[in-house]
Amino acid sequence: MTEPVLVVAAAIVDDLDDPRALLAARRAVPASLAGRWEFPGGKVEVDEDPVDALHRELREELGVRVRLGAEVVGPDEGAWRLTEKYVMRLWYAELAGGVPAPLVEHDEVRWLAAGHWLTVPWLDADVRIVEAIDAVASV
């Protein structure tokens, strides 16, 4: 079995200490994922540090800089298995510069208010992650 491809993403919230809103990005491509919502991020390049990759991806996809918070540790050796081919590491983040805009791969970004994080059709692999962070934010 080949090593899975590492993807990094951010759960961008309005406030790292008291998250009341979560930023979601709607996929425009590929056609099989169009209209579904996800955490912004992308693949880690060969020899690239995952945190550096996340900052690069957020600049490319949304035109923003972020301040990272804690990693949202997943059940699969700290990561979240998305498919047989992909695993994802996810960090909480808050904006440090720029206004989120759908620049690449997305056609809309939207702030979802607390209690409404599951009201958009997330990618299947992201639903359990949204549920996990929603449970923590609701405490």
mmCIF file with all atom_site columns, C-alpha atoms in Angstrom, residues 24-30 33-38 61-62 100-110:
data_model
loop_
_atom_site.group_PDB
_atom_site.id
_atom_site.type_symbol
_atom_site.label_atom_id
_atom_site.label_alt_id
_atom_site.label_comp_id
_atom_site.label_asym_id
_atom_site.label_entity_id
_atom_site.label_seq_id
_atom_site.pdbx_PDB_ins_code
_atom_site.Cartn_x
_atom_site.Cartn_y
_atom_site.Cartn_z
_atom_site.occupancy
_atom_site.B_iso_or_equiv
_atom_site.pdbx_formal_charge
_atom_site.auth_seq_id
_atom_site.auth_comp_id
_atom_site.auth_asym_id
_atom_site.auth_atom_id
_atom_site.pdbx_PDB_model_num
ATOM 1  C CA . ALA A 1 24  ? -16.520 27.413 4.792   1.00 0.00 ? 24  ALA A CA 1
ATOM 2  C CA . ALA A 1 25  ? -15.443 27.324 1.137   1.00 0.00 ? 25  ALA A CA 1
ATOM 3  C CA . ARG A 1 26  ? -17.641 25.907 -1.641  1.00 0.00 ? 26  ARG A CA 1
ATOM 4  C CA . ARG A 1 27  ? -15.873 23.813 -4.278  1.00 0.00 ? 27  ARG A CA 1
ATOM 5  C CA . ALA A 1 28  ? -16.222 24.830 -7.923  1.00 0.00 ? 28  ALA A CA 1
ATOM 6  C CA . VAL A 1 29  ? -13.997 22.061 -9.310  1.00 0.00 ? 29  VAL A CA 1
ATOM 7  C CA . PRO A 1 30  ? -13.751 19.209 -10.010 1.00 0.00 ? 30  PRO A CA 1
ATOM 8  C CA . LEU A 1 33  ? -17.186 17.972 -5.821  1.00 0.00 ? 33  LEU A CA 1
ATOM 9  C CA . ALA A 1 34  ? -18.747 21.192 -7.154  1.00 0.00 ? 34  ALA A CA 1
ATOM 10 C CA . GLY A 1 35  ? -21.310 22.732 -4.805  1.00 0.00 ? 35  GLY A CA 1
ATOM 11 C CA . ARG A 1 36  ? -19.969 20.942 -1.726  1.00 0.00 ? 36  ARG A CA 1
ATOM 12 C CA . TRP A 1 37  ? -18.316 22.815 1.135   1.00 0.00 ? 37  TRP A CA 1
ATOM 13 C CA . GLU A 1 38  ? -14.927 22.193 2.703   1.00 0.00 ? 38  GLU A CA 1
ATOM 14 C CA . GLU A 1 61  ? -6.995  29.931 -2.334  1.00 0.00 ? 61  GLU A CA 1
ATOM 15 C CA . LEU A 1 62  ? -8.399  32.806 -0.261  1.00 0.00 ? 62  LEU A CA 1
ATOM 16 C CA . PRO A 1 100 ? -11.341 35.837 2.346   1.00 0.00 ? 100 PRO A CA 1
ATOM 17 C CA . ALA A 1 101 ? -12.288 35.571 -1.324  1.00 0.00 ? 101 ALA A CA 1
ATOM 18 C CA . PRO A 1 102 ? -12.696 32.494 -3.547  1.00 0.00 ? 102 PRO A CA 1
ATOM 19 C CA . LEU A 1 103 ? -9.585  32.764 -5.747  1.00 0.00 ? 103 LEU A CA 1
ATOM 20 C CA . VAL A 1 104 ? -8.855  29.148 -6.742  1.00 0.00 ? 104 VAL A CA 1
ATOM 21 C CA . GLU A 1 105 ? -11.027 26.006 -6.778  1.00 0.00 ? 105 GLU A CA 1
ATOM 22 C CA . HIS A 1 106 ? -13.922 27.707 -4.933  1.00 0.00 ? 106 HIS A CA 1
ATOM 23 C CA . ASP A 1 107 ? -16.810 29.883 -6.070  1.00 0.00 ? 107 ASP A CA 1
ATOM 24 C CA . GLU A 1 108 ? -18.019 31.090 -2.665  1.00 0.00 ? 108 GLU A CA 1
ATOM 25 C CA . VAL A 1 109 ? -16.832 31.489 0.905   1.00 0.00 ? 109 VAL A CA 1
ATOM 26 C CA . ARG A 1 110 ? -19.277 31.941 3.751   1.00 0.00 ? 110 ARG A CA 1
#
